[in-house]
């Protein structure tokens, strides 16, 4: 079954399992082989079998993943990269030029902020941070004629702010710019930005898409063919592609995204309920909570509210560090979106690079990436760690 035939009618899990590939025509293998090859025999000069000539340009194992990502995000084309940041850099070089301007979230993923602030800026690309949950703030940050991209995360990391993608798409398009959405936190199972008006979706497939903390990767999915052509040219010209071994691992993870995401959400909801009444917790941040300022928008544009929970503890930074150190089922570590639960201190870990900037996060903040273990074990672990 081809992606095209099914993108209109098949359900998410059906697409996740079947889109992007057919059983292997030679052997009937239901999973695409790992094409560990750099080059392809030509039948006469220029006589390509299936369009493949060199694996930086295209490789069938990567093509299968790219087709599946495009189907799940409801985009025209997908592209797989060596990491999320490689995808981001390729996107920026494809669509911006020195002297252009981009708007980025004022609580962007730390690596994204560093990319814009230390790498793209030195190339001549200006950037302005804006609060993505405030449409007027984003509008005010746009420089008419200069702003090429408005870069949005929703939910943001680690404060889980919510951006209204439909409203932002209207504002961004009116200004002649493109709306880019980093959909890493929600995954296409919970939110499909292109259906809400976004032009390009960015993923760190390292996180929920891969889902097993065993591979680093990135992806772009684009709505329009003109943008797709530019991305394709830059993917090949810059060369930061996903290799076939990484592509097959990522694609394997992608097939179970729906069932994993539902369990991530179930467990996160139970943990939120537990933390909300704990005496040592002064604030729980989760878009599923009615008092969360983005709750109504999240309820409209997301299927559920995700597996990331942030909370602040009584007693300041040291208390937060102590809780992180005391957890046992929750592993102390960076990253997110894997089957195992992780705990981290953003101020000292994932967001250390934004200390002292406008993106600094509270010192008493803890971020959980809630895994798919038995919920009671996760709650007992947090109860113990909170003391
Ligand atoms: C991890 C992450 C990235 C960067 O992806 P890598 O695969 O680590 O390069 C980008 N955006 C978000 C939201 C992330 O969580």
GROMACS .gro file of C-alpha atoms and ligand atoms in nm:
model
  402
    1UNK     CA    1   0.000   0.000   0.000
    2UNK     CA    2   0.146   0.332  -0.099
    3UNK     CA    3   0.159   0.644   0.116
    4UNK     CA    4  -0.040   0.841  -0.139
    5UNK     CA    5  -0.327   0.593  -0.148
    6UNK     CA    6  -0.359   0.588   0.226
    7UNK     CA    7  -0.273   0.937   0.350
    8UNK     CA    8  -0.636   1.047   0.301
    9UNK     CA    9  -0.818   0.761   0.464
   10UNK     CA   10  -0.598   0.534   0.679
   11UNK     CA   11  -0.577   0.589   1.054
   12UNK     CA   12  -0.258   0.699   1.229
   13UNK     CA   13  -0.138   0.357   1.347
   14UNK     CA   14  -0.208   0.201   1.006
   15UNK     CA   15   0.004   0.468   0.840
   16UNK     CA   16   0.274   0.436   1.106
   17UNK     CA   17   0.309   0.067   1.024
   18UNK     CA   18   0.259   0.066   0.647
   19UNK     CA   19   0.332   0.408   0.494
   20UNK     CA   20   0.660   0.463   0.313
   21UNK     CA   21   0.733   0.109   0.205
   22UNK     CA   22   0.594  -0.206   0.044
   23UNK     CA   23   0.704  -0.562   0.114
   24UNK     CA   24   1.044  -0.608  -0.056
   25UNK     CA   25   0.973  -0.703  -0.423
   26UNK     CA   26   1.265  -0.948  -0.434
   27UNK     CA   27   1.202  -1.151  -0.117
   28UNK     CA   28   0.870  -1.040   0.025
   29UNK     CA   29   1.043  -0.916   0.343
   30UNK     CA   30   0.779  -0.711   0.528
   31UNK     CA   31   1.040  -0.470   0.661
   32UNK     CA   32   1.265  -0.283   0.418
   33UNK     CA   33   1.617  -0.428   0.421
   34UNK     CA   34   1.904  -0.225   0.566
   35UNK     CA   35   2.065  -0.105   0.245
   36UNK     CA   36   2.421  -0.079   0.374
   37UNK     CA   37   2.557   0.049   0.046
   38UNK     CA   38   2.718   0.375  -0.057
   39UNK     CA   39   2.669   0.333  -0.431
   40UNK     CA   40   2.447   0.157  -0.687
   41UNK     CA   41   2.524  -0.026  -1.011
   42UNK     CA   42   2.403   0.162  -1.316
   43UNK     CA   43   2.266  -0.023  -1.616
   44UNK     CA   44   2.464   0.182  -1.863
   45UNK     CA   45   2.567   0.540  -1.791
   46UNK     CA   46   2.279   0.715  -1.612
   47UNK     CA   47   2.067   0.398  -1.609
   48UNK     CA   48   1.954   0.407  -1.249
   49UNK     CA   49   1.742   0.127  -1.104
   50UNK     CA   50   1.481   0.291  -0.886
   51UNK     CA   51   1.651   0.632  -0.894
   52UNK     CA   52   1.937   0.555  -0.657
   53UNK     CA   53   2.293   0.657  -0.745
   54UNK     CA   54   2.477   0.746  -0.421
   55UNK     CA   55   2.358   0.712  -0.061
   56UNK     CA   56   2.415   1.074   0.045
   57UNK     CA   57   2.158   1.171  -0.219
   58UNK     CA   58   1.917   0.888  -0.137
   59UNK     CA   59   1.916   0.541   0.019
   60UNK     CA   60   1.611   0.309   0.019
   61UNK     CA   61   1.621   0.250   0.397
   62UNK     CA   62   1.614   0.625   0.451
   63UNK     CA   63   1.347   0.673   0.180
   64UNK     CA   64   1.113   0.440   0.370
   65UNK     CA   65   1.150   0.643   0.691
   66UNK     CA   66   1.109   0.969   0.502
   67UNK     CA   67   0.788   0.847   0.340
   68UNK     CA   68   0.646   0.735   0.673
   69UNK     CA   69   0.728   1.069   0.839
   70UNK     CA   70   0.564   1.262   0.553
   71UNK     CA   71   0.248   1.050   0.581
   72UNK     CA   72   0.223   1.085   0.960
   73UNK     CA   73   0.272   1.463   0.951
   74UNK     CA   74   0.037   1.497   0.651
   75UNK     CA   75   0.309   1.670   0.449
   76UNK     CA   76   0.423   1.648   0.089
   77UNK     CA   77   0.778   1.523   0.155
   78UNK     CA   78   0.990   1.404   0.447
   79UNK     CA   79   1.366   1.420   0.495
   80UNK     CA   80   1.574   1.231   0.751
   81UNK     CA   81   1.895   1.368   0.904
   82UNK     CA   82   2.178   1.262   1.131
   83UNK     CA   83   2.030   1.462   1.423
   84UNK     CA   84   1.758   1.713   1.501
   85UNK     CA   85   2.011   1.994   1.490
   86UNK     CA   86   2.141   1.876   1.152
   87UNK     CA   87   1.782   1.897   1.024
   88UNK     CA   88   1.749   2.247   1.170
   89UNK     CA   89   2.075   2.374   1.022
   90UNK     CA   90   1.986   2.233   0.680
   91UNK     CA   91   1.644   2.398   0.695
   92UNK     CA   92   1.792   2.736   0.786
   93UNK     CA   93   2.056   2.726   0.510
   94UNK     CA   94   1.796   2.618   0.257
   95UNK     CA   95   1.548   2.897   0.332
   96UNK     CA   96   1.748   3.189   0.472
   97UNK     CA   97   2.038   3.407   0.356
   98UNK     CA   98   2.281   3.626   0.555
   99UNK     CA   99   2.097   3.948   0.647
  100UNK     CA  100   1.764   3.769   0.695
  101UNK     CA  101   1.586   3.743   1.029
  102UNK     CA  102   1.403   3.467   1.216
  103UNK     CA  103   1.179   3.471   1.523
  104UNK     CA  104   1.252   3.194   1.775
  105UNK     CA  105   1.079   3.089   2.100
  106UNK     CA  106   1.197   3.277   2.410
  107UNK     CA  107   1.222   2.937   2.580
  108UNK     CA  108   1.354   2.744   2.282
  109UNK     CA  109   1.522   2.406   2.316
  110UNK     CA  110   1.872   2.497   2.437
  111UNK     CA  111   2.049   2.346   2.136
  112UNK     CA  112   1.821   2.535   1.897
  113UNK     CA  113   1.897   2.862   2.075
  114UNK     CA  114   2.270   2.788   2.062
  115UNK     CA  115   2.247   2.708   1.690
  116UNK     CA  116   2.085   3.044   1.615
  117UNK     CA  117   2.288   3.246   1.864
  118UNK     CA  118   2.634   3.104   1.805
  119UNK     CA  119   2.632   2.947   1.458
  120UNK     CA  120   2.368   3.104   1.232
  121UNK     CA  121   2.432   3.451   1.374
  122UNK     CA  122   2.802   3.430   1.282
  123UNK     CA  123   2.683   3.350   0.928
  124UNK     CA  124   2.477   3.673   0.932
  125UNK     CA  125   2.130   3.553   1.031
  126UNK     CA  126   1.957   3.769   1.291
  127UNK     CA  127   1.716   3.626   1.545
  128UNK     CA  128   1.469   3.762   1.801
  129UNK     CA  129   1.319   3.560   2.085
  130UNK     CA  130   0.943   3.590   2.144
  131UNK     CA  131   0.693   3.426   2.379
  132UNK     CA  132   0.523   3.177   2.148
  133UNK     CA  133   0.208   3.164   2.363
  134UNK     CA  134   0.153   3.536   2.292
  135UNK     CA  135   0.044   3.593   1.930
  136UNK     CA  136   0.089   3.971   1.965
  137UNK     CA  137   0.446   3.924   2.090
  138UNK     CA  138   0.527   3.706   1.790
  139UNK     CA  139   0.366   3.959   1.554
  140UNK     CA  140   0.570   4.239   1.712
  141UNK     CA  141   0.894   4.043   1.672
  142UNK     CA  142   0.840   3.994   1.297
  143UNK     CA  143   1.040   4.238   1.080
  144UNK     CA  144   0.838   4.283   0.760
  145UNK     CA  145   1.047   4.190   0.457
  146UNK     CA  146   1.337   4.058   0.666
  147UNK     CA  147   1.178   3.780   0.869
  148UNK     CA  148   1.186   3.460   0.665
  149UNK     CA  149   1.094   3.206   0.933
  150UNK     CA  150   0.892   3.208   1.252
  151UNK     CA  151   1.012   2.913   1.456
  152UNK     CA  152   0.768   2.771   1.709
  153UNK     CA  153   0.782   2.495   1.966
  154UNK     CA  154   0.462   2.379   2.133
  155UNK     CA  155   0.467   2.256   2.403
  156UNK     CA  156   0.793   2.437   2.478
  157UNK     CA  157   1.083   2.291   2.669
  158UNK     CA  158   1.089   2.281   2.968
  159UNK     CA  159   0.811   2.523   3.063
  160UNK     CA  160   0.545   2.362   2.840
  161UNK     CA  161   0.405   2.686   2.704
  162UNK     CA  162   0.147   2.638   2.430
  163UNK     CA  163   0.138   2.824   2.098
  164UNK     CA  164  -0.185   2.864   1.901
  165UNK     CA  165  -0.069   2.730   1.564
  166UNK     CA  166  -0.374   2.833   1.360
  167UNK     CA  167  -0.357   3.193   1.480
  168UNK     CA  168   0.019   3.207   1.433
  169UNK     CA  169  -0.004   3.064   1.080
  170UNK     CA  170  -0.233   3.352   0.980
  171UNK     CA  171  -0.001   3.616   1.129
  172UNK     CA  172   0.314   3.461   0.984
  173UNK     CA  173   0.170   3.416   0.635
  174UNK     CA  174   0.034   3.769   0.629
  175UNK     CA  175   0.392   3.888   0.690
  176UNK     CA  176   0.517   3.674   0.400
  177UNK     CA  177   0.717   3.439   0.623
  178UNK     CA  178   0.701   3.064   0.676
  179UNK     CA  179   0.582   2.894   0.994
  180UNK     CA  180   0.823   2.629   1.121
  181UNK     CA  181   0.705   2.405   1.407
  182UNK     CA  182   0.938   2.187   1.610
  183UNK     CA  183   0.695   1.904   1.686
  184UNK     CA  184   0.941   1.693   1.888
  185UNK     CA  185   0.752   1.722   2.219
  186UNK     CA  186   0.406   1.638   2.086
  187UNK     CA  187   0.499   1.395   1.806
  188UNK     CA  188   0.264   1.362   1.507
  189UNK     CA  189   0.041   1.130   1.710
  190UNK     CA  190  -0.066   1.416   1.937
  191UNK     CA  191  -0.040   1.712   1.699
  192UNK     CA  192  -0.005   1.764   1.323
  193UNK     CA  193   0.113   2.122   1.267
  194UNK     CA  194   0.078   2.112   0.887
  195UNK     CA  195  -0.295   2.047   0.922
  196UNK     CA  196  -0.308   2.361   1.141
  197UNK     CA  197  -0.128   2.580   0.887
  198UNK     CA  198   0.245   2.521   0.942
  199UNK     CA  199   0.474   2.509   0.640
  200UNK     CA  200   0.753   2.294   0.782
  201UNK     CA  201   0.770   2.048   1.073
  202UNK     CA  202   1.099   1.978   1.250
  203UNK     CA  203   1.170   1.669   1.459
  204UNK     CA  204   1.441   1.545   1.679
  205UNK     CA  205   1.354   1.181   1.605
  206UNK     CA  206   1.597   1.102   1.886
  207UNK     CA  207   1.299   1.158   2.117
  208UNK     CA  208   0.945   1.017   2.080
  209UNK     CA  209   0.968   0.909   1.716
  210UNK     CA  210   1.266   0.678   1.776
  211UNK     CA  211   1.136   0.632   2.127
  212UNK     CA  212   1.391   0.388   2.269
  213UNK     CA  213   1.691   0.613   2.348
  214UNK     CA  214   1.907   0.408   2.112
  215UNK     CA  215   1.953   0.642   1.815
  216UNK     CA  216   2.008   1.012   1.740
  217UNK     CA  217   1.825   1.152   1.438
  218UNK     CA  218   1.624   1.436   1.292
  219UNK     CA  219   1.355   1.494   1.031
  220UNK     CA  220   1.188   1.767   0.833
  221UNK     CA  221   0.842   1.737   0.678
  222UNK     CA  222   0.727   2.009   0.439
  223UNK     CA  223   0.392   2.111   0.301
  224UNK     CA  224   0.490   2.262  -0.037
  225UNK     CA  225   0.690   2.119  -0.324
  226UNK     CA  226   0.892   2.440  -0.381
  227UNK     CA  227   1.022   2.424  -0.023
  228UNK     CA  228   1.076   2.048  -0.062
  229UNK     CA  229   1.303   2.105  -0.362
  230UNK     CA  230   1.520   2.347  -0.165
  231UNK     CA  231   1.544   2.109   0.130
  232UNK     CA  232   1.628   1.818  -0.098
  233UNK     CA  233   1.906   2.020  -0.263
  234UNK     CA  234   2.053   2.125   0.072
  235UNK     CA  235   2.017   1.781   0.229
  236UNK     CA  236   2.233   1.643  -0.051
  237UNK     CA  237   2.468   1.945  -0.065
  238UNK     CA  238   2.529   1.965   0.311
  239UNK     CA  239   2.524   1.589   0.361
  240UNK     CA  240   2.400   1.560   0.721
  241UNK     CA  241   2.185   1.259   0.631
  242UNK     CA  242   2.058   0.970   0.843
  243UNK     CA  243   2.256   0.654   0.767
  244UNK     CA  244   2.070   0.329   0.692
  245UNK     CA  245   2.132   0.176   1.038
  246UNK     CA  246   2.001   0.489   1.212
  247UNK     CA  247   1.709   0.508   0.969
  248UNK     CA  248   1.599   0.151   1.034
  249UNK     CA  249   1.611   0.195   1.412
  250UNK     CA  250   1.415   0.519   1.391
  251UNK     CA  251   1.158   0.363   1.158
  252UNK     CA  252   1.120   0.064   1.390
  253UNK     CA  253   1.042   0.301   1.674
  254UNK     CA  254   0.800   0.503   1.465
  255UNK     CA  255   0.575   0.201   1.407
  256UNK     CA  256   0.476   0.188   1.777
  257UNK     CA  257   0.455   0.564   1.831
  258UNK     CA  258   0.077   0.563   1.886
  259UNK     CA  259   0.065   0.293   2.153
  260UNK     CA  260   0.372   0.432   2.329
  261UNK     CA  261   0.237   0.788   2.328
  262UNK     CA  262  -0.092   0.679   2.483
  263UNK     CA  263   0.096   0.512   2.770
  264UNK     CA  264   0.327   0.814   2.810
  265UNK     CA  265   0.016   1.031   2.843
  266UNK     CA  266  -0.162   0.791   3.082
  267UNK     CA  267   0.142   0.781   3.312
  268UNK     CA  268   0.201   1.157   3.291
  269UNK     CA  269  -0.160   1.224   3.392
  270UNK     CA  270  -0.127   0.997   3.697
  271UNK     CA  271   0.199   1.163   3.801
  272UNK     CA  272   0.050   1.510   3.760
  273UNK     CA  273  -0.235   1.408   3.988
  274UNK     CA  274   0.014   1.279   4.248
  275UNK     CA  275   0.242   1.584   4.236
  276UNK     CA  276  -0.047   1.830   4.247
  277UNK     CA  277  -0.125   1.744   4.610
  278UNK     CA  278   0.232   1.688   4.734
  279UNK     CA  279   0.340   1.926   5.011
  280UNK     CA  280   0.694   1.965   4.872
  281UNK     CA  281   0.576   2.062   4.525
  282UNK     CA  282   0.490   2.430   4.479
  283UNK     CA  283   0.388   2.422   4.113
  284UNK     CA  284   0.305   2.153   3.857
  285UNK     CA  285   0.332   2.254   3.492
  286UNK     CA  286   0.134   2.037   3.248
  287UNK     CA  287  -0.089   2.155   2.962
  288UNK     CA  288  -0.355   1.904   3.066
  289UNK     CA  289  -0.421   2.099   3.386
  290UNK     CA  290  -0.716   2.335   3.359
  291UNK     CA  291  -0.521   2.614   3.530
  292UNK     CA  292  -0.242   2.590   3.270
  293UNK     CA  293  -0.267   2.913   3.064
  294UNK     CA  294  -0.244   2.718   2.737
  295UNK     CA  295  -0.492   2.447   2.834
  296UNK     CA  296  -0.776   2.553   2.604
  297UNK     CA  297  -0.551   2.587   2.300
  298UNK     CA  298  -0.376   2.258   2.377
  299UNK     CA  299  -0.711   2.081   2.416
  300UNK     CA  300  -0.810   2.210   2.070
  301UNK     CA  301  -0.493   2.131   1.876
  302UNK     CA  302  -0.354   1.826   2.058
  303UNK     CA  303  -0.506   1.479   2.089
  304UNK     CA  304  -0.368   1.448   2.445
  305UNK     CA  305  -0.123   1.651   2.651
  306UNK     CA  306   0.202   1.457   2.624
  307UNK     CA  307   0.454   1.280   2.841
  308UNK     CA  308   0.660   1.572   2.973
  309UNK     CA  309   0.581   1.708   3.318
  310UNK     CA  310   0.769   1.994   3.484
  311UNK     CA  311   0.738   2.095   3.848
  312UNK     CA  312   0.897   2.326   4.103
  313UNK     CA  313   0.992   2.213   4.450
  314UNK     CA  314   0.985   2.393   4.784
  315UNK     CA  315   1.339   2.477   4.897
  316UNK     CA  316   1.501   2.622   4.585
  317UNK     CA  317   1.779   2.488   4.368
  318UNK     CA  318   1.940   2.256   4.623
  319UNK     CA  319   1.610   2.086   4.697
  320UNK     CA  320   1.554   2.030   4.324
  321UNK     CA  321   1.905   1.887   4.281
  322UNK     CA  322   1.846   1.656   4.581
  323UNK     CA  323   1.524   1.517   4.432
  324UNK     CA  324   1.699   1.451   4.099
  325UNK     CA  325   1.980   1.268   4.279
  326UNK     CA  326   1.744   1.061   4.496
  327UNK     CA  327   1.524   0.922   4.216
  328UNK     CA  328   1.599   0.562   4.120
  329UNK     CA  329   1.338   0.440   3.871
  330UNK     CA  330   1.361   0.780   3.703
  331UNK     CA  331   1.711   0.789   3.555
  332UNK     CA  332   1.900   1.116   3.594
  333UNK     CA  333   1.977   1.217   3.239
  334UNK     CA  334   1.922   1.453   2.949
  335UNK     CA  335   1.701   1.381   2.649
  336UNK     CA  336   1.338   1.270   2.660
  337UNK     CA  337   1.078   1.067   2.478
  338UNK     CA  338   1.220   0.719   2.539
  339UNK     CA  339   1.038   0.426   2.698
  340UNK     CA  340   1.233   0.478   3.022
  341UNK     CA  341   1.151   0.763   3.259
  342UNK     CA  342   1.410   1.038   3.294
  343UNK     CA  343   1.447   1.318   3.548
  344UNK     CA  344   1.662   1.624   3.503
  345UNK     CA  345   1.742   1.970   3.638
  346UNK     CA  346   1.705   2.203   3.336
  347UNK     CA  347   1.893   2.491   3.498
  348UNK     CA  348   2.210   2.287   3.543
  349UNK     CA  349   2.164   2.035   3.259
  350UNK     CA  350   1.965   2.081   2.936
  351UNK     CA  351   1.933   2.456   2.977
  352UNK     CA  352   2.273   2.537   3.130
  353UNK     CA  353   2.374   2.701   2.799
  354UNK     CA  354   2.096   2.961   2.835
  355UNK     CA  355   2.187   3.068   3.193
  356UNK     CA  356   2.210   3.447   3.213
  357UNK     CA  357   2.013   3.497   2.889
  358UNK     CA  358   1.644   3.578   2.837
  359UNK     CA  359   1.585   3.203   2.812
  360UNK     CA  360   1.698   3.121   3.169
  361UNK     CA  361   1.471   2.877   3.357
  362UNK     CA  362   1.379   2.871   3.731
  363UNK     CA  363   1.645   2.712   3.956
  364UNK     CA  364   1.388   2.503   4.148
  365UNK     CA  365   1.249   2.345   3.830
  366UNK     CA  366   1.259   1.970   3.760
  367UNK     CA  367   1.161   1.817   3.425
  368UNK     CA  368   1.031   1.462   3.393
  369UNK     CA  369   1.015   1.265   3.073
  370UNK     CA  370   0.757   1.014   3.187
  371UNK     CA  371   0.825   0.670   3.041
  372UNK     CA  372   0.599   0.370   2.994
  373UNK     CA  373   0.691   0.174   3.307
  374UNK     CA  374   0.425   0.073   3.563
  375UNK     CA  375   0.273   0.401   3.686
  376UNK     CA  376   0.265   0.293   4.053
  377UNK     CA  377   0.643   0.235   4.047
  378UNK     CA  378   0.704   0.580   3.903
  379UNK     CA  379   0.484   0.746   4.165
  380UNK     CA  380   0.646   0.550   4.451
  381UNK     CA  381   0.989   0.657   4.324
  382UNK     CA  382   0.894   1.026   4.316
  383UNK     CA  383   0.732   0.996   4.659
  384UNK     CA  384   1.057   0.855   4.798
  385UNK     CA  385   1.276   1.112   4.619
  386UNK     CA  386   1.064   1.402   4.746
  387UNK     CA  387   1.120   1.267   5.100
  388LIG     C1  388   1.651   1.718   2.130
  388LIG     C2  389   1.577   1.830   2.064
  388LIG     C3  390   1.631   1.895   1.951
  388LIG     C4  391   1.765   1.861   1.893
  388LIG     O1  392   1.770   1.733   1.840
  388LIG     P1  393   1.901   1.637   1.840
  388LIG     O2  394   1.850   1.512   1.781
  388LIG     O3  395   1.949   1.627   1.980
  388LIG     O4  396   2.002   1.707   1.753
  388LIG     C5  397   1.554   1.993   1.892
  388LIG     N1  398   1.435   2.031   1.944
  388LIG     C6  399   1.382   1.974   2.053
  388LIG     C7  400   1.251   2.019   2.105
  388LIG     C8  401   1.452   1.871   2.117
  388LIG     O5  402   1.400   1.817   2.227
   0.00000   0.00000   0.00000
